XYZ file of C-alpha atoms in Angstrom:
682
model
C 67.463 83.886 164.705
C 69.303 80.907 163.251
C 68.068 79.099 160.145
C 69.449 75.646 159.270
C 68.898 73.894 155.975
C 70.637 71.033 154.182
C 74.397 71.044 154.534
C 74.730 74.815 154.990
C 73.971 76.798 158.119
C 72.941 80.434 157.729
C 72.954 82.902 160.629
C 70.463 85.746 160.339
C 70.974 88.546 162.862
C 69.378 91.937 162.977
C 72.537 93.844 162.105
C 73.195 96.703 159.695
C 72.362 95.967 156.063
C 74.834 94.382 153.727
C 76.484 96.045 150.736
C 75.237 99.570 151.500
C 77.300 102.706 151.215
C 77.791 102.967 154.970
C 78.111 99.350 156.094
C 80.454 96.492 155.188
C 80.076 92.717 155.211
C 81.950 90.264 157.363
C 83.230 88.134 154.443
C 86.736 87.337 153.242
C 88.241 86.624 149.851
C 89.980 83.355 149.095
C 92.896 82.604 146.753
C 92.021 78.983 146.272
C 89.200 76.484 146.548
C 89.467 73.313 148.579
C 90.718 70.055 147.136
C 88.097 67.449 146.234
C 88.845 63.735 146.388
C 86.925 62.227 143.486
C 88.588 58.829 143.747
C 87.728 58.051 147.365
C 85.308 55.422 146.029
C 86.058 53.216 143.038
C 83.889 53.644 139.951
C 80.605 51.780 140.321
C 78.763 51.287 137.045
C 75.701 49.968 138.849
C 75.366 53.249 140.746
C 75.857 55.283 137.588
C 73.261 53.252 135.686
C 70.809 53.695 138.552
C 71.396 57.456 138.557
C 70.981 57.781 134.785
C 67.773 55.754 134.903
C 66.365 57.559 137.966
C 67.071 61.013 136.551
C 65.890 59.972 133.065
C 69.031 60.754 131.079
C 67.931 57.964 128.759
C 65.817 54.820 128.896
C 64.917 51.856 126.656
C 62.458 52.900 123.959
C 58.977 51.347 123.996
C 59.662 50.192 127.535
C 56.012 49.610 128.511
C 55.753 47.280 125.509
C 58.807 45.332 126.585
C 61.352 47.411 124.693
C 63.522 46.626 121.675
C 67.253 46.054 122.088
C 69.434 48.828 120.749
C 66.771 51.560 120.767
C 66.773 54.309 123.420
C 64.837 57.475 124.226
C 66.630 60.450 125.768
C 64.966 62.257 128.661
C 65.258 65.987 129.458
C 68.829 65.957 130.857
C 70.075 63.497 128.218
C 68.525 65.489 125.383
C 70.020 68.734 126.690
C 73.428 67.137 127.208
C 73.495 65.780 123.654
C 72.250 69.109 122.259
C 75.018 70.945 124.127
C 77.670 68.508 122.878
C 76.412 69.018 119.325
C 76.312 72.806 119.766
C 79.930 72.772 120.907
C 80.795 70.484 117.968
C 79.256 72.986 115.557
C 81.280 75.831 117.081
C 84.502 73.820 117.210
C 84.352 72.455 113.671
C 81.719 74.060 111.437
C 82.088 77.649 112.600
C 85.814 77.704 113.329
C 86.775 76.004 110.062
C 84.091 77.661 107.892
C 82.482 74.365 106.859
C 79.430 74.097 104.604
C 76.577 72.520 106.556
C 74.173 70.017 104.971
C 70.983 68.210 105.933
C 70.341 65.322 103.549
C 67.695 62.610 103.481
C 67.704 59.475 105.600
C 65.855 57.252 103.118
C 68.233 56.407 100.279
C 67.563 54.561 96.980
C 69.290 51.198 96.722
C 71.500 52.089 93.693
C 73.364 54.656 95.825
C 74.508 52.026 98.331
C 75.091 49.448 95.612
C 77.538 51.867 94.026
C 79.214 52.879 97.299
C 79.795 49.224 98.199
C 77.566 49.170 101.278
C 75.224 46.499 99.911
C 78.141 44.141 99.328
C 80.477 45.005 102.198
C 78.725 46.871 105.046
C 78.538 43.795 107.274
C 79.715 42.205 110.512
C 80.516 38.570 111.197
C 77.968 36.701 113.317
C 77.817 33.219 114.806
C 74.788 31.211 115.880
C 74.304 29.027 118.933
C 74.089 25.542 117.395
C 71.161 24.538 119.621
C 69.158 27.670 120.469
C 69.880 29.674 117.333
C 70.865 32.736 119.381
C 72.952 35.157 117.334
C 76.172 36.739 118.620
C 78.684 39.042 116.969
C 81.770 36.919 116.413
C 84.534 39.374 117.346
C 82.675 40.518 120.475
C 82.191 36.898 121.560
C 85.909 36.163 121.234
C 86.807 39.401 123.040
C 84.399 38.836 125.937
C 85.417 35.205 126.483
C 89.158 35.933 126.364
C 88.802 38.924 128.689
C 86.775 36.831 131.142
C 89.433 34.084 131.108
C 92.202 36.637 131.665
C 90.214 38.184 134.525
C 89.841 34.739 136.071
C 93.574 34.184 135.698
C 94.366 37.452 137.492
C 91.934 36.554 140.249
C 93.519 33.107 140.669
C 96.945 34.730 140.926
C 95.650 37.162 143.558
C 96.167 40.148 141.268
C 92.556 41.315 141.148
C 89.811 41.946 143.650
C 86.651 39.862 143.689
C 84.193 41.085 141.081
C 81.418 43.348 142.302
C 77.987 41.870 142.748
C 75.453 42.738 140.094
C 71.783 42.029 139.764
C 70.817 38.824 137.991
C 69.472 40.629 134.943
C 72.840 42.222 134.230
C 74.794 39.039 134.929
C 73.265 37.415 131.874
C 74.729 40.074 129.636
C 78.333 39.525 130.653
C 80.698 36.570 130.403
C 81.239 35.351 133.941
C 84.894 35.092 134.969
C 86.013 31.998 136.882
C 89.165 32.008 139.011
C 91.293 29.604 136.953
C 95.017 30.179 136.488
C 96.227 29.956 132.905
C 99.663 28.992 131.678
C 101.877 32.003 131.024
C 102.056 31.080 127.343
C 98.253 31.006 127.120
C 97.983 34.428 128.781
C 100.424 35.854 126.254
C 98.539 34.215 123.375
C 95.194 35.668 124.525
C 96.681 39.141 124.983
C 98.282 39.025 121.530
C 95.011 37.986 119.877
C 93.076 40.727 121.684
C 95.610 43.360 120.610
C 94.993 42.588 116.929
C 91.433 41.245 117.062
C 90.135 43.877 114.631
C 92.497 42.465 112.007
C 90.845 39.002 111.940
C 88.630 37.919 109.053
C 85.421 35.905 109.493
C 87.006 32.514 108.807
C 89.862 33.377 111.179
C 87.363 34.233 113.941
C 85.735 30.853 113.342
C 89.110 29.162 113.696
C 89.648 30.969 117.025
C 86.278 29.705 118.283
C 87.178 26.113 117.419
C 90.766 26.233 118.624
C 89.979 27.840 121.987
C 86.591 26.185 122.574
C 84.688 29.470 122.619
C 81.000 28.908 123.338
C 77.854 30.924 123.893
C 78.342 32.218 127.485
C 74.594 32.130 128.196
C 74.080 28.463 127.253
C 77.575 26.908 127.066
C 76.599 25.598 123.624
C 78.988 25.546 120.672
C 78.643 28.170 117.962
C 78.611 27.691 114.202
C 80.813 29.146 111.505
C 80.831 32.950 111.173
C 78.515 34.383 108.533
C 78.317 37.921 107.212
C 75.284 39.987 108.174
C 74.552 43.248 106.362
C 73.859 45.987 108.895
C 71.584 48.193 106.762
C 67.825 48.403 107.309
C 66.132 47.608 104.005
C 62.943 49.391 102.960
C 61.039 50.436 99.864
C 60.050 53.781 98.394
C 56.547 54.340 97.040
C 53.274 52.386 97.350
C 54.174 49.618 94.915
C 57.479 48.693 96.542
C 59.234 48.698 93.179
C 61.895 51.171 94.331
C 64.032 49.453 96.995
C 65.837 51.641 99.480
C 67.706 51.658 102.770
C 67.825 53.740 105.917
C 71.252 55.330 105.715
C 73.962 53.780 107.948
C 75.975 57.017 107.686
C 75.448 60.544 106.371
C 78.476 60.534 104.058
C 76.780 59.621 100.770
C 74.569 62.710 101.006
C 77.749 64.812 100.985
C 79.266 63.088 97.962
C 76.144 63.199 95.803
C 75.917 66.960 96.368
C 79.606 67.590 95.685
C 79.059 69.548 92.453
C 76.625 71.917 94.151
C 78.917 72.341 97.135
C 81.875 73.078 94.869
C 79.850 75.685 92.973
C 78.708 77.239 96.286
C 82.370 77.472 97.263
C 83.168 79.291 94.002
C 84.825 76.241 92.496
C 87.678 76.240 95.005
C 89.168 73.530 97.156
C 90.100 72.635 99.803
C 86.783 72.967 101.614
C 84.715 70.846 103.975
C 81.052 69.946 104.273
C 79.514 68.884 107.588
C 76.277 67.224 108.623
C 74.568 66.216 111.858
C 71.808 63.629 111.537
C 70.315 60.266 112.388
C 71.732 57.020 111.043
C 70.672 53.396 111.410
C 72.531 50.115 111.750
C 70.862 46.798 112.410
C 73.376 45.652 115.028
C 73.635 41.899 115.581
C 73.533 41.906 119.390
C 73.265 45.400 120.892
C 73.996 44.750 124.563
C 76.132 47.683 125.670
C 73.634 50.493 126.230
C 74.401 53.623 124.220
C 77.715 52.143 123.057
C 75.982 49.880 120.531
C 72.597 50.963 119.259
C 70.500 50.609 116.126
C 69.529 54.267 115.740
C 71.882 57.090 116.629
C 72.920 60.670 115.974
C 76.212 61.248 114.238
C 78.229 64.148 112.906
C 80.313 63.717 109.774
C 82.775 65.984 108.014
C 83.966 65.491 104.437
C 87.061 67.590 103.745
C 87.846 67.758 100.014
C 91.501 68.184 99.167
C 93.792 68.158 96.148
C 95.351 64.649 95.967
C 98.648 66.259 94.957
C 98.702 68.581 97.970
C 97.320 67.344 101.300
C 98.859 70.091 103.370
C 96.570 72.074 105.690
C 96.873 75.832 106.051
C 96.229 75.677 109.820
C 98.410 72.670 110.607
C 101.045 74.920 112.197
C 98.478 75.817 114.881
C 98.236 72.216 116.105
C 101.737 70.804 115.385
C 102.642 70.944 119.073
C 99.613 68.969 120.334
C 100.675 65.639 121.813
C 98.478 62.582 121.201
C 98.506 59.028 122.556
C 99.025 56.916 119.424
C 98.630 53.172 118.879
C 99.935 52.499 115.383
C 99.240 49.425 113.252
C 102.765 48.005 113.570
C 102.565 47.856 117.374
C 99.188 46.096 117.161
C 100.321 43.483 114.663
C 103.148 42.632 117.080
C 100.504 41.819 119.707
C 101.029 44.924 121.832
C 98.824 47.846 122.902
C 101.639 50.096 124.150
C 100.912 53.745 123.438
C 103.357 56.267 122.003
C 103.097 59.877 123.168
C 104.016 62.043 120.207
C 103.192 65.481 118.850
C 101.043 65.404 115.737
C 103.730 67.391 113.928
C 106.302 64.682 114.606
C 103.783 61.941 113.725
C 103.191 63.469 110.291
C 106.884 64.208 109.700
C 107.837 60.597 110.497
C 105.028 59.089 108.420
C 102.977 57.626 111.273
C 100.058 59.778 110.073
C 99.677 59.967 106.303
C 99.378 63.728 105.740
C 98.895 67.141 107.322
C 95.139 67.344 106.748
C 94.529 64.002 108.453
C 96.872 65.054 111.258
C 95.095 68.402 111.631
C 91.761 66.699 112.203
C 93.213 64.188 114.681
C 94.521 67.084 116.763
C 91.244 68.986 116.505
C 89.278 65.889 117.515
C 91.550 65.543 120.547
C 90.922 69.177 121.552
C 87.147 68.831 121.139
C 86.854 65.687 123.250
C 88.972 67.120 126.067
C 87.059 70.409 125.953
C 83.705 68.707 126.564
C 85.087 66.731 129.506
C 86.682 63.496 128.257
C 89.615 62.462 130.463
C 92.745 62.851 128.276
C 94.420 59.972 130.139
C 91.653 57.678 128.867
C 91.775 58.823 125.247
C 93.897 57.243 122.519
C 94.122 57.240 118.730
C 94.345 53.743 117.241
C 95.394 53.202 113.640
C 93.467 50.667 111.571
C 95.317 47.510 110.645
C 95.446 46.236 107.071
C 92.506 43.817 107.267
C 90.072 46.246 108.930
C 90.847 49.246 106.731
C 88.733 49.838 103.637
C 90.532 48.800 100.449
C 90.436 52.340 99.077
C 91.605 54.127 102.261
C 95.098 55.579 102.539
C 95.090 55.830 106.336
C 92.520 55.601 109.131
C 92.619 56.353 112.873
C 89.961 55.900 115.549
C 89.661 58.101 118.613
C 88.967 55.483 121.268
C 87.767 56.336 124.778
C 88.285 53.995 127.700
C 85.229 53.119 129.775
C 83.930 50.236 131.882
C 83.474 48.157 128.698
C 87.056 48.700 127.525
C 88.262 50.936 124.699
C 85.405 52.128 122.483
C 85.680 53.801 119.079
C 83.852 57.132 119.320
C 85.337 58.992 116.343
C 86.754 57.625 113.109
C 89.061 59.717 110.933
C 89.950 58.335 107.504
C 91.637 59.399 104.296
C 89.107 57.900 101.854
C 91.146 58.943 98.788
C 88.944 59.571 95.713
C 86.901 56.369 95.986
C 83.403 57.693 96.691
C 83.355 60.504 94.146
C 84.922 58.241 91.520
C 82.407 55.374 91.826
C 79.360 57.662 91.859
C 80.704 59.536 88.847
C 81.306 56.310 86.951
C 77.821 54.974 87.776
C 75.869 58.127 86.903
C 78.048 59.700 84.238
C 78.009 62.956 86.196
C 81.574 64.290 86.534
C 82.314 64.858 90.231
C 85.568 66.656 89.539
C 87.364 69.930 90.136
C 88.498 72.075 87.212
C 91.259 74.479 88.095
C 92.738 77.148 85.842
C 96.509 76.772 85.776
C 98.641 79.812 86.575
C 100.973 78.851 83.738
C 99.785 76.717 80.788
C 101.412 73.291 80.573
C 102.893 72.534 77.140
C 103.281 68.847 76.310
C 104.236 66.884 73.188
C 102.858 63.393 72.758
C 102.167 60.753 70.130
C 98.554 60.724 68.909
C 97.025 57.835 66.903
C 94.664 58.793 64.051
C 92.519 56.180 62.295
C 91.137 56.264 58.777
C 87.771 55.075 60.068
C 86.159 54.529 56.670
C 88.932 52.240 55.465
C 89.385 50.688 58.930
C 85.763 49.558 59.070
C 85.795 48.076 55.576
C 89.084 46.264 56.173
C 88.669 44.932 59.721
C 84.898 44.786 60.112
C 83.932 43.881 63.703
C 87.540 44.090 64.834
C 87.723 47.823 64.041
C 86.341 48.895 67.434
C 88.608 46.438 69.247
C 91.694 47.816 67.493
C 90.748 51.402 68.335
C 90.346 50.427 72.002
C 93.700 48.621 72.183
C 95.643 51.380 70.464
C 93.842 54.066 72.471
C 95.032 52.465 75.739
C 98.715 52.310 74.667
C 101.241 54.417 76.543
C 103.835 56.672 74.922
C 106.475 53.932 74.597
C 104.065 51.475 72.947
C 102.860 54.107 70.490
C 106.450 54.962 69.506
C 107.186 51.283 68.868
C 104.007 50.902 66.805
C 104.867 54.082 64.870
C 108.285 52.657 63.951
C 106.790 49.398 62.731
C 104.230 51.241 60.571
C 107.041 53.340 59.113
C 108.583 50.115 57.811
C 105.348 48.923 56.184
C 103.048 47.188 58.700
C 102.584 46.195 62.337
C 100.869 43.354 64.160
C 99.038 43.747 67.463
C 97.632 40.944 69.655
C 93.857 41.061 70.141
C 91.755 38.421 71.918
C 93.988 35.478 71.059
C 94.809 36.521 67.521
C 97.025 38.975 65.668
C 95.675 41.851 63.594
C 97.804 43.481 60.929
C 97.775 47.265 60.664
C 99.104 49.344 57.773
C 99.759 53.092 57.317
C 96.564 53.192 55.258
C 94.559 52.260 58.365
C 96.486 54.120 61.070
C 98.946 56.960 61.353
C 100.689 58.153 64.506
C 101.858 61.760 64.696
C 103.542 63.809 67.381
C 101.428 66.798 68.434
C 101.831 69.693 70.847
C 99.134 70.292 73.478
C 98.559 73.346 75.600
C 96.735 72.623 78.859
C 95.201 75.630 80.647
C 92.753 73.688 82.850
C 93.638 70.903 85.284
C 90.830 68.434 85.987
C 90.995 66.027 88.920
C 88.874 64.091 91.416
C 89.550 65.391 94.924
C 90.468 63.137 97.820
C 88.346 63.127 100.968
C 89.424 63.230 104.613
C 86.481 62.136 106.787
C 86.098 62.575 110.563
C 82.952 60.720 111.732
C 81.539 61.183 115.266
C 79.092 58.986 117.190
C 77.471 61.394 119.645
C 75.741 58.699 121.717
C 79.037 56.958 122.455
C 80.730 60.251 123.266
C 77.847 61.179 125.582
C 77.972 57.902 127.485
C 81.743 57.841 127.956
C 81.561 61.458 129.122
C 79.000 60.435 131.754
C 81.318 57.665 132.979
C 84.306 59.999 133.109
C 82.263 62.614 134.994
C 80.708 60.361 137.648
C 82.001 60.094 141.221
C 80.660 59.826 144.768
C 81.226 62.191 147.698
C 84.026 61.055 149.980
C 81.807 61.463 153.044
C 78.769 59.685 151.552
C 78.951 57.117 148.754
C 75.211 57.519 148.188
C 75.718 61.107 147.004
C 76.627 60.752 143.347
C 77.951 63.680 141.313
C 78.306 64.276 137.584
C 81.160 66.744 137.105
C 80.061 67.833 133.646
C 81.858 70.927 132.319
C 79.613 74.006 132.188
C 79.874 74.123 128.393
C 77.853 70.880 128.055
C 75.966 70.603 131.372
C 72.188 70.305 130.740
C 71.400 73.033 133.292
C 74.029 75.669 134.007
C 72.594 77.286 137.145
C 70.118 76.132 139.793
C 68.098 78.885 141.435
C 67.186 77.964 145.009
C 64.788 80.236 146.922
C 65.028 79.584 150.655
C 61.336 80.215 151.188
C 58.108 79.846 149.225
C 56.792 83.149 150.565
C 55.379 85.593 148.034
C 58.043 88.179 148.782
C 60.610 85.860 147.089
C 58.742 85.555 143.785
C 59.813 88.911 142.251
C 63.440 88.236 143.112
C 63.337 84.702 141.679
C 61.771 86.059 138.491
C 64.384 88.811 138.259
C 67.328 86.425 138.637
C 65.796 83.921 136.218
C 65.154 86.646 133.616
C 68.652 88.115 133.889
C 70.260 84.689 133.481
C 68.046 83.956 130.496
C 68.985 87.255 128.853
C 72.648 86.406 129.445
C 72.073 83.161 127.546
C 72.407 80.993 130.663
C 69.975 78.089 130.996
C 68.722 77.854 134.578
C 66.063 76.019 136.577
C 64.218 77.016 139.723
C 63.850 74.428 142.479
C 61.289 75.755 144.943
C 60.246 72.361 146.298
C 59.588 71.833 150.002
C 62.625 69.637 150.584
C 65.752 70.916 152.326
C 68.154 73.089 150.397
C 70.893 70.487 150.863
C 68.801 67.802 149.194
C 67.891 70.191 146.397
C 71.564 70.785 145.697
C 72.382 67.070 146.003
C 69.837 65.976 143.421
C 71.066 68.660 141.009
C 74.646 67.479 141.578
C 73.371 64.217 140.086
C 72.204 66.158 137.028
C 75.628 67.747 136.602
C 74.465 71.320 137.312
C 77.757 73.160 137.917
C 76.467 76.202 139.823
C 73.679 77.124 142.187
C 72.488 80.474 143.486
C 70.564 80.801 146.736
C 68.088 83.545 147.543
C 67.319 83.999 151.256
C 65.802 86.656 153.490
C 68.969 88.736 153.275
C 68.597 88.614 149.476
C 65.168 90.213 149.777
C 66.466 92.961 152.059
C 69.972 93.553 150.739
C 69.893 92.191 147.176
C 72.708 89.748 147.863
C 72.950 86.212 146.572
C 75.234 83.245 147.242
C 76.922 81.242 144.488
C 77.712 77.553 145.032
C 80.178 75.476 143.017
C 79.125 71.850 142.502
C 82.330 69.861 143.035
C 83.820 71.721 146.015
C 80.440 72.880 147.433
C 82.260 76.180 148.139
C 79.987 79.218 148.378
C 80.646 82.852 147.527
C 78.442 85.894 148.064
C 77.901 89.266 146.478
C 75.307 91.646 145.041
C 72.881 89.901 142.691
C 74.170 91.614 139.541
C 77.785 90.842 140.462
C 76.973 87.184 141.053
C 75.128 86.974 137.720
C 78.124 88.546 135.952
C 80.504 86.040 137.581
C 78.371 82.999 136.865
C 77.964 84.155 133.244
C 81.753 84.302 132.865
C 82.083 80.898 134.524
C 79.564 79.267 132.191
C 80.981 80.900 129.069
C 84.556 79.931 129.961
C 85.748 83.452 130.684
C 87.025 82.499 134.139
C 87.500 79.513 136.425
C 86.403 79.027 140.029
C 89.728 80.232 141.448
C 89.251 83.535 139.614
C 85.654 83.698 140.811
C 86.960 83.525 144.386
C 88.860 86.726 143.659
C 85.770 88.497 142.356
C 83.369 87.577 145.142
C 83.643 87.176 148.895
C 83.610 83.802 150.620
C 80.287 83.089 152.276
C 80.778 82.102 155.923
C 77.191 81.189 156.729
C 76.211 84.481 158.373
C 74.265 87.319 156.807
C 73.033 90.401 158.591
C 69.410 91.373 158.163
C 67.234 93.943 159.831
């Protein structure tokens, strides 16, 4: 008889059994899988959004109550995808580089963020609609308006296709482009401003709004002057409210406050790194870009502590050859976004990247993002310009991923110097320092002032403390000069607008020899910081495409390492005789550490595969009547829809290697026979 289902036709004939000692199978091996055209249809964000919503990757939180902008709930596939990305992150960074993992509190007392500078400086510039009071983020407003005008210019010049139609709800969230040709000089001016937009201060953004007549796109009303808005969520600790606090906007401070314990755990040695995965909160001004700008999110942060006198990395030689797409600060300030392809070794040697440790992490970030499925052609590393970089930072680069909204920062990697440890140490009096025994003692001679405090107090009164402070802060040259003057009888030093006379009776300066066996210093910190929600969304965009033959059949080509479900088990029939086999396959996959799902619904097998293609499931195994008789099973690959066949245990072994990265599909075609649609059954 002939059984037809979905897109695959199976022929069941009463022939000798398959894979027995005395009979062979009419299958052939293949050296290659067929080519798949993933660009037959242009990217359609509307289709992707519909798929993600329909399959519940994520959805607005509190939706039945109307929702709150910037807050999202992840559904089963979205939760699994994020968990798999995080699991790979832990392997790639924490396990491979022997990092010390932390889990610190979200609620943080206000003094911590006052000391770190977040209370004063963790802010964005916002503008208000002068009539409605609507609030917009200033730099995003300028960016969206300029990009819309440039799009209209390209359309007027016949250089761009008509924009795709979108539903009315989504139209309100974008600046509508109008086909108006701009002067060439104006186009160049807009492009130059956009290239260095992150370098503009609040007042400069306000000047741009006035000069270029930038208005609220939703109302066409003018906007006011930019004002700073602190992005932290304020709260209080305890029933009386007398202990103010904040929801953390990052996990970093939890690392720094535990530095002494971490150092002790690491036997007092640096360099070492701590790592943490956790929730953070930022009260975004106008979160309108889905997962790209949210108010609650999961992040992963690494704090790598290093000797400020030696920022080499012992594993840098392993990544020197890796080539990155770099956009340095000098190119941006010239109004350009042209990328430079350069190995990280060359970038460090030439001074583009500040040091080996920073360069090591940039290369490792690049490897991680590509490994989980980010398109390397749409990944760049952009260096912070002077105005956007923190005042204490030595160097800072963002891993930016291109998507339908433009280039989005998904990972930041900064050399924070010794700022954080220094300010917390100064505020609390707790020394956050490293003490290292020197291999060879350092012998130094230096001038040392010694006061006769009893006589000094009687002679100078209130000025005694001031004199001790001034002399104590003198360098070697100043002390030698003062010593010479005292040798000749007396010396005068300026102090708060007056001169104070010192004599040998009050102060003597002697040269002493010091032997230093311990070196004490505050380590510098290199910090890679990952936003997993942004990475997840850009990965979904990069993975989405539609079948060449049918635009309605969307596919997410997620790599097996992060795919929510690795294998779909499809029984051809719901008959009882299939149940033991389904259970056996499911159990064996589970024991192999492979997450699988069974789809035994009544719909056709083709539709079952199609809806799991939308979920990004890379492989499917089909159990049919021949499976029951002969213990064979077919293996389907998602992108090509190619199918192979073999004994159940062989197929499980192959799919395990495929999921764990031990082989690719071409190699799988060498291990198993090509399925031609015909199986022999008795």
